PDB file of C-alpha atoms in Angstrom:
ATOM      1  CA  MET A 294      -0.010  -0.016  -0.014  1.00 77.00           C
ATOM      2  CA  SER A 295       1.163   3.516  -0.723  1.00 89.00           C
ATOM      3  CA  THR A 296       2.269   5.873   2.058  1.00 96.00           C
ATOM      4  CA  LEU A 297      -0.522   8.265   3.129  1.00 97.00           C
ATOM      5  CA  ARG A 298       0.357  11.962   3.080  1.00 98.00           C
ATOM      6  CA  LEU A 299      -0.942  13.818   6.077  1.00 98.00           C
ATOM      7  CA  GLY A 300      -1.388  17.552   5.764  1.00 97.00           C
ATOM      8  CA  THR A 301      -0.479  19.620   8.874  1.00 96.00           C
ATOM      9  CA  ARG A 302       0.268  23.134   9.897  1.00 94.00           C
ATOM     10  CA  ALA A 303       3.950  23.627  10.640  1.00 92.00           C
ATOM     11  CA  SER A 304       3.729  24.753  14.290  1.00 92.00           C
ATOM     12  CA  ALA A 305       5.153  22.530  17.057  1.00 94.00           C
ATOM     13  CA  LEU A 306       1.669  21.881  18.404  1.00 94.00           C
ATOM     14  CA  ALA A 307       0.162  21.106  14.972  1.00 95.00           C
ATOM     15  CA  THR A 308       2.959  18.685  14.007  1.00 96.00           C
ATOM     16  CA  THR A 309       2.728  17.005  17.409  1.00 97.00           C
ATOM     17  CA  GLN A 310      -1.017  16.528  17.044  1.00 97.00           C
ATOM     18  CA  SER A 311      -0.620  15.295  13.493  1.00 97.00           C
ATOM     19  CA  GLY A 312       2.152  12.917  14.719  1.00 97.00           C
ATOM     20  CA  LEU A 313      -0.282  11.425  17.272  1.00 97.00           C
ATOM     21  CA  VAL A 314      -2.801  10.791  14.509  1.00 98.00           C
ATOM     22  CA  ALA A 315      -0.134   9.350  12.261  1.00 98.00           C
ATOM     23  CA  ASP A 316       0.789   6.879  15.044  1.00 97.00           C
ATOM     24  CA  LEU A 317      -2.892   5.862  15.296  1.00 97.00           C
ATOM     25  CA  VAL A 318      -3.063   5.285  11.563  1.00 98.00           C
ATOM     26  CA  ARG A 319       0.083   3.124  11.689  1.00 97.00           C
ATOM     27  CA  GLU A 320      -1.075   1.154  14.758  1.00 97.00           C
ATOM     28  CA  ARG A 321      -4.783   0.672  13.846  1.00 96.00           C
ATOM     29  CA  LEU A 322      -4.809   0.748  10.072  1.00 96.00           C
ATOM     30  CA  GLY A 323      -1.351  -0.624   9.293  1.00 96.00           C
ATOM     31  CA  ARG A 324      -0.587   2.206   6.893  1.00 96.00           C
ATOM     32  CA  GLU A 325       2.627   4.244   6.693  1.00 97.00           C
ATOM     33  CA  VAL A 326       2.235   7.993   6.999  1.00 98.00           C
ATOM     34  CA  GLU A 327       4.378  11.025   6.048  1.00 97.00           C
ATOM     35  CA  LEU A 328       3.674  14.507   7.274  1.00 97.00           C
ATOM     36  CA  VAL A 329       3.397  17.316   4.718  1.00 97.00           C
ATOM     37  CA  GLU A 330       3.590  20.837   6.181  1.00 96.00           C
ATOM     38  CA  ILE A 331       1.170  23.412   4.763  1.00 94.00           C
ATOM     39  CA  SER A 332       1.369  27.173   5.524  1.00 83.00           C
ATOM     40  CA  THR A 333      -1.956  28.720   6.420  1.00 67.00           C
ATOM     41  CA  GLU A 334      -3.256  32.297   6.475  1.00 61.00           C
ATOM     42  CA  GLY A 335      -3.476  32.154  10.269  1.00 52.00           C
ATOM     43  CA  ASP A 336       0.161  31.179  10.562  1.00 50.00           C
ATOM     44  CA  ARG A 337       1.359  33.911   8.194  1.00 47.00           C
ATOM     45  CA  SER A 338      -0.458  36.845   9.840  1.00 44.00           C
ATOM     46  CA  ALA A 339       0.150  38.493  13.211  1.00 50.00           C
ATOM     47  CA  ALA A 340      -3.294  40.147  13.179  1.00 48.00           C
ATOM     48  CA  PRO A 341      -5.847  39.239  15.833  1.00 48.00           C
ATOM     49  CA  LEU A 342      -7.961  36.292  14.661  1.00 46.00           C
ATOM     50  CA  ALA A 343     -11.230  38.300  14.996  1.00 47.00           C
ATOM     51  CA  GLN A 344      -9.883  40.782  12.445  1.00 47.00           C
ATOM     52  CA  MET A 345      -8.913  38.016  10.095  1.00 41.00           C
ATOM     53  CA  GLY A 346     -12.415  36.549  10.164  1.00 48.00           C
ATOM     54  CA  GLY A 347     -11.677  34.083  12.968  1.00 49.00           C
ATOM     55  CA  THR A 348     -13.095  30.743  11.927  1.00 49.00           C
ATOM     56  CA  GLY A 349     -11.276  28.958   9.156  1.00 65.00           C
ATOM     57  CA  VAL A 350      -8.019  30.894   8.873  1.00 63.00           C
ATOM     58  CA  PHE A 351      -6.012  27.809   9.912  1.00 76.00           C
ATOM     59  CA  VAL A 352      -8.167  25.424   7.894  1.00 92.00           C
ATOM     60  CA  SER A 353      -8.700  26.593   4.285  1.00 91.00           C
ATOM     61  CA  ALA A 354      -5.112  25.994   3.066  1.00 94.00           C
ATOM     62  CA  LEU A 355      -5.151  22.437   4.372  1.00 96.00           C
ATOM     63  CA  ARG A 356      -8.521  21.806   2.685  1.00 96.00           C
ATOM     64  CA  ASP A 357      -7.099  23.268  -0.555  1.00 95.00           C
ATOM     65  CA  ALA A 358      -4.179  20.823  -0.306  1.00 96.00           C
ATOM     66  CA  LEU A 359      -6.642  17.967   0.117  1.00 97.00           C
ATOM     67  CA  LEU A 360      -8.761  19.001  -2.839  1.00 97.00           C
ATOM     68  CA  ASP A 361      -5.864  19.482  -5.235  1.00 96.00           C
ATOM     69  CA  GLY A 362      -4.338  16.150  -4.250  1.00 96.00           C
ATOM     70  CA  ARG A 363      -1.173  17.316  -2.476  1.00 96.00           C
ATOM     71  CA  VAL A 364      -2.208  15.393   0.677  1.00 97.00           C
ATOM     72  CA  ASP A 365      -4.540  12.473   1.346  1.00 98.00           C
ATOM     73  CA  PHE A 366      -5.853  13.597   4.732  1.00 98.00           C
ATOM     74  CA  ALA A 367      -5.432  16.403   7.170  1.00 97.00           C
ATOM     75  CA  VAL A 368      -5.512  17.029  10.941  1.00 97.00           C
ATOM     76  CA  HIS A 369      -6.979  20.148  12.517  1.00 95.00           C
ATOM     77  CA  SER A 370      -7.693  21.372  16.039  1.00 94.00           C
ATOM     78  CA  LEU A 371     -11.404  20.796  15.861  1.00 94.00           C
ATOM     79  CA  LYS A 372     -12.190  24.171  17.442  1.00 92.00           C
ATOM     80  CA  ASP A 373     -10.681  25.798  14.328  1.00 90.00           C
ATOM     81  CA  LEU A 374     -13.165  24.101  11.937  1.00 92.00           C
ATOM     82  CA  PRO A 375     -15.975  26.235  10.478  1.00 91.00           C
ATOM     83  CA  THR A 376     -19.391  24.696  11.279  1.00 91.00           C
ATOM     84  CA  THR A 377     -20.495  24.916   7.650  1.00 90.00           C
ATOM     85  CA  PRO A 378     -19.631  21.673   5.785  1.00 88.00           C
ATOM     86  CA  ALA A 379     -17.022  22.043   3.015  1.00 93.00           C
ATOM     87  CA  GLU A 380     -17.871  20.635  -0.366  1.00 95.00           C
ATOM     88  CA  GLY A 381     -15.796  17.566  -1.206  1.00 97.00           C
ATOM     89  CA  ILE A 382     -14.473  17.235   2.356  1.00 97.00           C
ATOM     90  CA  ALA A 383     -15.488  14.593   4.887  1.00 97.00           C
ATOM     91  CA  LEU A 384     -14.951  14.766   8.655  1.00 97.00           C
ATOM     92  CA  ALA A 385     -13.821  11.155   8.721  1.00 98.00           C
ATOM     93  CA  ALA A 386     -12.945  10.852  12.384  1.00 98.00           C
ATOM     94  CA  VAL A 387     -12.783  12.656  15.757  1.00 98.00           C
ATOM     95  CA  PRO A 388     -10.421  10.675  17.985  1.00 98.00           C
ATOM     96  CA  LEU A 389     -10.592  10.483  21.747  1.00 98.00           C
ATOM     97  CA  ARG A 390     -10.545  13.972  23.202  1.00 98.00           C
ATOM     98  CA  GLU A 391      -7.909  15.466  25.510  1.00 97.00           C
ATOM     99  CA  ASP A 392      -9.015  17.342  28.659  1.00 98.00           C
ATOM    100  CA  PRO A 393     -10.882  20.315  27.129  1.00 98.00           C
ATOM    101  CA  ARG A 394     -10.360  22.778  29.984  1.00 98.00           C
ATOM    102  CA  ASP A 395      -8.364  26.008  29.935  1.00 98.00           C
ATOM    103  CA  ALA A 396      -5.164  26.309  31.918  1.00 98.00           C
ATOM    104  CA  VAL A 397      -3.220  29.209  33.474  1.00 98.00           C
ATOM    105  CA  VAL A 398       0.557  29.628  33.201  1.00 98.00           C
ATOM    106  CA  ALA A 399       1.524  32.404  35.621  1.00 98.00           C
ATOM    107  CA  ARG A 400       4.635  33.787  37.224  1.00 97.00           C
ATOM    108  CA  ASP A 401       5.746  32.421  40.586  1.00 97.00           C
ATOM    109  CA  GLY A 402       3.334  29.502  40.423  1.00 97.00           C
ATOM    110  CA  LEU A 403       0.306  31.758  41.062  1.00 98.00           C
ATOM    111  CA  THR A 404      -3.337  30.885  40.365  1.00 97.00           C
ATOM    112  CA  LEU A 405      -5.791  33.425  38.902  1.00 96.00           C
ATOM    113  CA  GLY A 406      -7.145  34.236  42.338  1.00 95.00           C
ATOM    114  CA  GLU A 407      -3.620  34.782  43.718  1.00 97.00           C
ATOM    115  CA  LEU A 408      -2.589  37.282  40.994  1.00 97.00           C
ATOM    116  CA  PRO A 409      -2.574  40.824  42.501  1.00 97.00           C
ATOM    117  CA  VAL A 410      -5.124  43.368  41.239  1.00 96.00           C
ATOM    118  CA  GLY A 411      -3.740  44.989  38.122  1.00 96.00           C
ATOM    119  CA  SER A 412      -1.727  42.000  37.010  1.00 97.00           C
ATOM    120  CA  ARG A 413      -1.311  41.680  33.235  1.00 97.00           C
ATOM    121  CA  LEU A 414      -2.949  38.614  31.736  1.00 97.00           C
ATOM    122  CA  GLY A 415      -2.429  37.728  28.013  1.00 96.00           C
ATOM    123  CA  THR A 416      -5.020  36.125  25.809  1.00 93.00           C
ATOM    124  CA  GLY A 417      -6.103  36.467  22.206  1.00 85.00           C
ATOM    125  CA  SER A 418      -9.546  34.983  22.740  1.00 88.00           C
ATOM    126  CA  PRO A 419     -12.759  37.100  23.124  1.00 89.00           C
ATOM    127  CA  ARG A 420     -14.274  34.052  24.855  1.00 90.00           C
ATOM    128  CA  ARG A 421     -11.603  34.049  27.563  1.00 93.00           C
ATOM    129  CA  VAL A 422     -11.556  37.863  27.854  1.00 92.00           C
ATOM    130  CA  SER A 423     -15.297  38.024  28.580  1.00 92.00           C
ATOM    131  CA  GLN A 424     -15.271  35.131  31.044  1.00 94.00           C
ATOM    132  CA  LEU A 425     -12.190  36.477  32.838  1.00 95.00           C
ATOM    133  CA  ALA A 426     -13.866  39.877  33.091  1.00 93.00           C
ATOM    134  CA  ALA A 427     -16.962  38.250  34.523  1.00 93.00           C
ATOM    135  CA  LEU A 428     -14.812  36.798  37.343  1.00 94.00           C
ATOM    136  CA  GLY A 429     -14.141  40.391  38.527  1.00 93.00           C
ATOM    137  CA  LEU A 430     -10.552  39.766  39.586  1.00 95.00           C
ATOM    138  CA  GLY A 431      -9.231  43.202  38.678  1.00 95.00           C
ATOM    139  CA  LEU A 432      -6.784  41.883  36.071  1.00 96.00           C
ATOM    140  CA  GLU A 433      -5.554  43.933  33.128  1.00 95.00           C
ATOM    141  CA  LEU A 434      -6.190  41.892  29.933  1.00 94.00           C
ATOM    142  CA  HIS A 435      -3.769  42.131  27.003  1.00 93.00           C
ATOM    143  CA  GLY A 436      -4.502  40.766  23.508  1.00 91.00           C
ATOM    144  CA  ILE A 437      -1.686  38.485  22.393  1.00 91.00           C
ATOM    145  CA  ARG A 438      -1.083  35.999  19.607  1.00 84.00           C
ATOM    146  CA  GLY A 439       1.598  33.454  18.921  1.00 88.00           C
ATOM    147  CA  ASN A 440       2.260  29.794  19.462  1.00 90.00           C
ATOM    148  CA  VAL A 441       2.414  28.146  22.879  1.00 93.00           C
ATOM    149  CA  ASP A 442       6.120  28.794  23.315  1.00 94.00           C
ATOM    150  CA  THR A 443       5.769  32.453  22.325  1.00 94.00           C
ATOM    151  CA  ARG A 444       2.946  33.017  24.815  1.00 96.00           C
ATOM    152  CA  ILE A 445       4.688  31.284  27.739  1.00 96.00           C
ATOM    153  CA  ARG A 446       7.856  33.192  26.942  1.00 96.00           C
ATOM    154  CA  LYS A 447       5.911  36.442  27.506  1.00 97.00           C
ATOM    155  CA  VAL A 448       5.309  35.253  31.076  1.00 97.00           C
ATOM    156  CA  ARG A 449       8.927  34.223  31.589  1.00 96.00           C
ATOM    157  CA  ASN A 450      10.333  37.531  30.364  1.00 96.00           C
ATOM    158  CA  GLY A 451       7.857  39.614  32.455  1.00 96.00           C
ATOM    159  CA  GLU A 452       5.905  41.001  29.515  1.00 96.00           C
ATOM    160  CA  VAL A 453       2.748  39.649  31.151  1.00 97.00           C
ATOM    161  CA  ASP A 454       2.096  38.035  34.507  1.00 98.00           C
ATOM    162  CA  ALA A 455       0.041  35.127  33.188  1.00 98.00           C
ATOM    163  CA  VAL A 456      -1.458  33.631  30.069  1.00 98.00           C
ATOM    164  CA  VAL A 457      -4.448  31.334  29.554  1.00 97.00           C
ATOM    165  CA  LEU A 458      -4.041  28.435  27.130  1.00 96.00           C
ATOM    166  CA  ALA A 459      -5.859  25.248  26.224  1.00 96.00           C
ATOM    167  CA  ARG A 460      -4.690  22.521  28.590  1.00 97.00           C
ATOM    168  CA  ALA A 461      -4.905  19.953  25.702  1.00 97.00           C
ATOM    169  CA  GLY A 462      -2.163  21.623  23.775  1.00 96.00           C
ATOM    170  CA  LEU A 463       0.153  21.829  26.783  1.00 97.00           C
ATOM    171  CA  ALA A 464      -0.519  18.131  27.461  1.00 97.00           C
ATOM    172  CA  ARG A 465       0.316  17.114  23.930  1.00 97.00           C
ATOM    173  CA  LEU A 466       3.535  19.155  23.968  1.00 96.00           C
ATOM    174  CA  GLY A 467       4.547  17.649  27.309  1.00 97.00           C
ATOM    175  CA  ARG A 468       4.401  21.003  29.125  1.00 97.00           C
ATOM    176  CA  LEU A 469       1.825  20.372  31.859  1.00 98.00           C
ATOM    177  CA  ASP A 470       4.525  20.989  34.423  1.00 97.00           C
ATOM    178  CA  GLU A 471       4.351  24.670  33.587  1.00 97.00           C
ATOM    179  CA  VAL A 472       0.605  24.919  34.327  1.00 98.00           C
ATOM    180  CA  THR A 473      -0.101  26.804  37.562  1.00 98.00           C
ATOM    181  CA  GLU A 474      -3.919  26.215  37.551  1.00 98.00           C
ATOM    182  CA  VAL A 475      -6.447  24.282  35.478  1.00 98.00           C
ATOM    183  CA  LEU A 476      -9.680  26.289  35.305  1.00 98.00           C
ATOM    184  CA  ASP A 477     -12.938  24.664  36.378  1.00 97.00           C
ATOM    185  CA  PRO A 478     -15.591  24.945  33.607  1.00 96.00           C
ATOM    186  CA  LEU A 479     -17.755  26.703  36.197  1.00 93.00           C
ATOM    187  CA  GLN A 480     -15.238  29.555  35.974  1.00 93.00           C
ATOM    188  CA  MET A 481     -14.477  29.290  32.260  1.00 96.00           C
ATOM    189  CA  LEU A 482     -16.264  27.144  29.664  1.00 97.00           C
ATOM    190  CA  PRO A 483     -13.933  26.088  26.857  1.00 96.00           C
ATOM    191  CA  ALA A 484     -14.435  26.812  23.180  1.00 93.00           C
ATOM    192  CA  PRO A 485     -16.710  24.406  21.328  1.00 95.00           C
ATOM    193  CA  GLY A 486     -14.526  21.460  20.255  1.00 95.00           C
ATOM    194  CA  GLN A 487     -11.577  22.425  22.379  1.00 96.00           C
ATOM    195  CA  GLY A 488      -9.265  19.501  23.107  1.00 97.00           C
ATOM    196  CA  ALA A 489     -10.522  17.499  20.160  1.00 98.00           C
ATOM    197  CA  LEU A 490      -8.902  16.796  16.819  1.00 98.00           C
ATOM    198  CA  ALA A 491     -10.570  16.620  13.423  1.00 97.00           C
ATOM    199  CA  ILE A 492      -9.371  14.229  10.740  1.00 98.00           C
ATOM    200  CA  GLU A 493     -10.577  15.242   7.244  1.00 98.00           C
ATOM    201  CA  CYS A 494     -10.165  13.656   3.863  1.00 98.00           C
ATOM    202  CA  ARG A 495     -11.751  13.921   0.435  1.00 98.00           C
ATOM    203  CA  SER A 496     -15.364  12.645   0.621  1.00 97.00           C
ATOM    204  CA  GLY A 497     -14.861  10.884  -2.756  1.00 97.00           C
ATOM    205  CA  ASP A 498     -12.040   8.702  -1.268  1.00 97.00           C
ATOM    206  CA  THR A 499     -14.613   6.289   0.154  1.00 97.00           C
ATOM    207  CA  ASP A 500     -12.130   3.588   1.146  1.00 97.00           C
ATOM    208  CA  LEU A 501     -10.043   6.106   3.127  1.00 98.00           C
ATOM    209  CA  VAL A 502     -13.159   7.656   4.705  1.00 98.00           C
ATOM    210  CA  ALA A 503     -14.195   4.161   5.905  1.00 98.00           C
ATOM    211  CA  ALA A 504     -10.659   3.302   7.137  1.00 98.00           C
ATOM    212  CA  LEU A 505     -10.218   6.589   9.046  1.00 98.00           C
ATOM    213  CA  ALA A 506     -13.651   6.164  10.604  1.00 98.00           C
ATOM    214  CA  ARG A 507     -12.090   3.432  12.717  1.00 98.00           C
ATOM    215  CA  LEU A 508     -10.227   6.168  14.619  1.00 98.00           C
ATOM    216  CA  ASP A 509     -13.447   7.839  15.639  1.00 98.00           C
ATOM    217  CA  ASP A 510     -14.406   8.005  19.346  1.00 98.00           C
ATOM    218  CA  PRO A 511     -18.222   7.965  19.539  1.00 97.00           C
ATOM    219  CA  ALA A 512     -18.446   9.864  22.881  1.00 97.00           C
ATOM    220  CA  THR A 513     -16.113  12.603  21.700  1.00 98.00           C
ATOM    221  CA  ARG A 514     -17.938  12.826  18.391  1.00 98.00           C
ATOM    222  CA  ALA A 515     -21.308  13.232  20.168  1.00 98.00           C
ATOM    223  CA  ALA A 516     -19.947  15.879  22.534  1.00 98.00           C
ATOM    224  CA  VAL A 517     -18.375  18.067  19.903  1.00 98.00           C
ATOM    225  CA  THR A 518     -21.390  17.652  17.651  1.00 98.00           C
ATOM    226  CA  ALA A 519     -23.553  19.168  20.374  1.00 98.00           C
ATOM    227  CA  GLU A 520     -21.131  21.975  21.086  1.00 97.00           C
ATOM    228  CA  ARG A 521     -20.776  22.849  17.417  1.00 95.00           C
ATOM    229  CA  ALA A 522     -24.538  22.867  17.004  1.00 96.00           C
ATOM    230  CA  VAL A 523     -24.635  25.586  19.702  1.00 95.00           C
ATOM    231  CA  LEU A 524     -21.938  27.532  17.857  1.00 93.00           C
ATOM    232  CA  SER A 525     -23.627  27.143  14.453  1.00 93.00           C
ATOM    233  CA  THR A 526     -27.038  28.284  15.773  1.00 93.00           C
ATOM    234  CA  LEU A 527     -25.659  31.247  17.786  1.00 89.00           C
ATOM    235  CA  GLU A 528     -23.186  32.448  15.150  1.00 76.00           C
ATOM    236  CA  ALA A 529     -25.686  33.453  12.485  1.00 44.00           C
ATOM    237  CA  GLY A 530     -23.246  35.738  10.690  1.00 34.00           C
ATOM    238  CA  CYS A 531     -21.612  37.000  13.898  1.00 40.00           C
ATOM    239  CA  SER A 532     -18.886  35.746  16.209  1.00 48.00           C
ATOM    240  CA  ALA A 533     -19.649  35.919  19.922  1.00 61.00           C
ATOM    241  CA  PRO A 534     -17.719  35.285  23.127  1.00 85.00           C
ATOM    242  CA  LEU A 535     -19.114  31.791  23.458  1.00 92.00           C
ATOM    243  CA  GLY A 536     -18.198  28.763  25.617  1.00 94.00           C
ATOM    244  CA  ALA A 537     -19.722  25.287  25.354  1.00 96.00           C
ATOM    245  CA  LEU A 538     -18.918  21.898  26.849  1.00 98.00           C
ATOM    246  CA  ALA A 539     -20.729  18.617  26.392  1.00 98.00           C
ATOM    247  CA  GLU A 540     -19.985  15.306  28.194  1.00 97.00           C
ATOM    248  CA  VAL A 541     -21.347  11.804  27.871  1.00 97.00           C
ATOM    249  CA  VAL A 542     -22.319  10.756  31.403  1.00 94.00           C
ATOM    250  CA  GLU A 543     -24.007   7.777  33.008  1.00 90.00           C
ATOM    251  CA  GLY A 544     -27.643   8.588  33.621  1.00 84.00           C
ATOM    252  CA  GLU A 545     -30.460   6.652  35.291  1.00 83.00           C
ATOM    253  CA  ASP A 546     -31.370   4.933  32.008  1.00 84.00           C
ATOM    254  CA  GLY A 547     -27.858   4.544  30.539  1.00 89.00           C
ATOM    255  CA  GLU A 548     -25.611   7.077  28.838  1.00 94.00           C
ATOM    256  CA  GLU A 549     -26.835  10.593  28.238  1.00 97.00           C
ATOM    257  CA  LEU A 550     -25.348  13.831  26.930  1.00 98.00           C
ATOM    258  CA  TRP A 551     -25.014  16.762  29.293  1.00 98.00           C
ATOM    259  CA  LEU A 552     -24.426  20.146  27.576  1.00 98.00           C
ATOM    260  CA  ARG A 553     -23.833  23.594  29.019  1.00 98.00           C
ATOM    261  CA  ALA A 554     -23.095  26.805  27.197  1.00 97.00           C
ATOM    262  CA  VAL A 555     -22.598  30.512  27.831  1.00 95.00           C
ATOM    263  CA  ALA A 556     -22.710  33.643  25.651  1.00 93.00           C
ATOM    264  CA  LEU A 557     -21.338  36.868  27.126  1.00 91.00           C
ATOM    265  CA  SER A 558     -20.925  40.506  26.359  1.00 89.00           C
ATOM    266  CA  GLU A 559     -17.273  41.432  25.743  1.00 84.00           C
ATOM    267  CA  ASP A 560     -16.960  43.014  29.217  1.00 87.00           C
ATOM    268  CA  GLY A 561     -18.455  39.992  30.888  1.00 89.00           C
ATOM    269  CA  GLY A 562     -21.155  42.124  32.457  1.00 89.00           C
ATOM    270  CA  LEU A 563     -24.040  40.380  30.674  1.00 90.00           C
ATOM    271  CA  SER A 564     -24.369  36.663  30.033  1.00 92.00           C
ATOM    272  CA  VAL A 565     -26.898  33.942  29.050  1.00 94.00           C
ATOM    273  CA  ARG A 566     -25.866  30.670  30.627  1.00 96.00           C
ATOM    274  CA  MET A 567     -27.887  27.435  30.131  1.00 97.00           C
ATOM    275  CA  SER A 568     -27.546  23.644  30.344  1.00 98.00           C
ATOM    276  CA  THR A 569     -29.567  20.633  29.227  1.00 97.00           C
ATOM    277  CA  THR A 570     -29.409  16.859  28.871  1.00 97.00           C
ATOM    278  CA  GLY A 571     -30.660  14.381  26.353  1.00 96.00           C
ATOM    279  CA  PRO A 572     -29.962  11.162  24.453  1.00 96.00           C
ATOM    280  CA  VAL A 573     -26.464  10.794  23.002  1.00 97.00           C
ATOM    281  CA  ALA A 574     -27.928   9.907  19.617  1.00 97.00           C
ATOM    282  CA  GLU A 575     -29.587  13.352  19.470  1.00 98.00           C
ATOM    283  CA  ALA A 576     -26.428  15.395  19.998  1.00 98.00           C
ATOM    284  CA  ALA A 577     -27.012  17.878  17.205  1.00 98.00           C
ATOM    285  CA  GLN A 578     -30.636  18.436  18.151  1.00 98.00           C
ATOM    286  CA  ILE A 579     -29.679  18.998  21.775  1.00 98.00           C
ATOM    287  CA  GLY A 580     -27.192  21.697  20.808  1.00 98.00           C
ATOM    288  CA  THR A 581     -29.556  23.388  18.427  1.00 98.00           C
ATOM    289  CA  ARG A 582     -32.381  23.369  20.990  1.00 98.00           C
ATOM    290  CA  LEU A 583     -30.197  24.806  23.766  1.00 98.00           C
ATOM    291  CA  ALA A 584     -28.917  27.548  21.476  1.00 96.00           C
ATOM    292  CA  GLY A 585     -32.518  28.370  20.526  1.00 96.00           C
ATOM    293  CA  ASP A 586     -33.378  28.736  24.174  1.00 97.00           C
ATOM    294  CA  MET A 587     -30.383  31.017  24.677  1.00 96.00           C
ATOM    295  CA  LEU A 588     -31.480  33.207  21.781  1.00 94.00           C
ATOM    296  CA  ALA A 589     -34.908  33.461  23.347  1.00 93.00           C
ATOM    297  CA  GLU A 590     -33.252  34.759  26.506  1.00 93.00           C
ATOM    298  CA  GLY A 591     -31.371  37.500  24.683  1.00 90.00           C
ATOM    299  CA  ALA A 592     -28.074  35.847  23.570  1.00 90.00           C
ATOM    300  CA  ALA A 593     -28.377  37.662  20.214  1.00 80.00           C
ATOM    301  CA  ASP A 594     -27.826  40.990  21.987  1.00 80.00           C
ATOM    302  CA  LEU A 595     -24.398  39.766  23.119  1.00 78.00           C
ATOM    303  CA  MET A 596     -23.176  38.492  19.749  1.00 61.00           C
ATOM    304  CA  GLU A 597     -21.034  41.383  18.554  1.00 61.00           C
ATOM    305  CA  ALA A 598     -17.460  40.568  19.579  1.00 45.00           C
ATOM    306  CA  PRO A 599     -14.948  43.346  18.768  1.00 48.00           C
ATOM    307  CA  PRO A 600     -11.275  42.324  18.599  1.00 43.00           C
ATOM    308  CA  VAL A 601      -9.598  41.787  21.939  1.00 44.00           C
ATOM    309  CA  ARG A 602      -7.960  45.022  23.186  1.00 45.00           C
ATOM    310  CA  ASN A 603      -6.191  45.881  26.365  1.00 43.00           C
ATOM    311  CA  GLN A 604      -8.708  46.371  29.104  1.00 47.00           C
ATOM    312  CA  HIS A 605      -9.299  45.880  32.803  1.00 45.00           C
ATOM    313  CA  ALA A 606     -11.261  42.944  34.098  1.00 45.00           C
TER     314      ALA A 606
END
């Protein structure tokens, strides 16, 4: 059998994540894999993601490489995927998810609550900005971009006192020892799909679609399907500070899906926060229904999310 070409972004985190998937393909499918690095718009620009259009800036170049035959399949951080299906592209598998929570890397081993009022915290995410502001800790929030190493270096050199990052990326890079606090979802709900990976290939490559489907984790797939249904329903042409987390849990009558979500104003002063449960097989409907309830409670009024700027929280 021919070697499969796996398209990946070139960052350390992306190649690490793609390497994990390549190992799964070798172990479970018995196919050899080579990584092909693809440069994306999100990697080439230093602009805030919200100014670049946010969703899709890390994805489109990899999809182009799939469609023109340069690679056979691609790996993305699932939270980067647009919710609208792409013509000719199949989401073949969503492997077992890493811990989806956010994590703090702060100077002197401090937690968020231990940082003095006025401390500088770096994040490029409107979702994190609004939820941090809602905590009312008196922190000064600074918009930053860059890879994991760049962001943590800003703490080490004193440019900021702390940064908030996805725990999953730090775990995959072997850098959990630098985490000073993992944030409870009650404090900060993660981005829809955070901690999960997406494996895409051409929908016409039916044999490869079927083979890659063996890497799918049903519980992870159900959870991210519900979260992305919330995102899709609430986005409606806008991008909002939005957190969502679904989990498959053991209920009285077997497994059920528990979903919670929050939409906030940029300053964190206003929010619509809701949760629901339902059958795992109805993941998409559960997410759509919860988002509809949130819209009915005024979530649409919170859906304008200007680019992150320096502010106090």
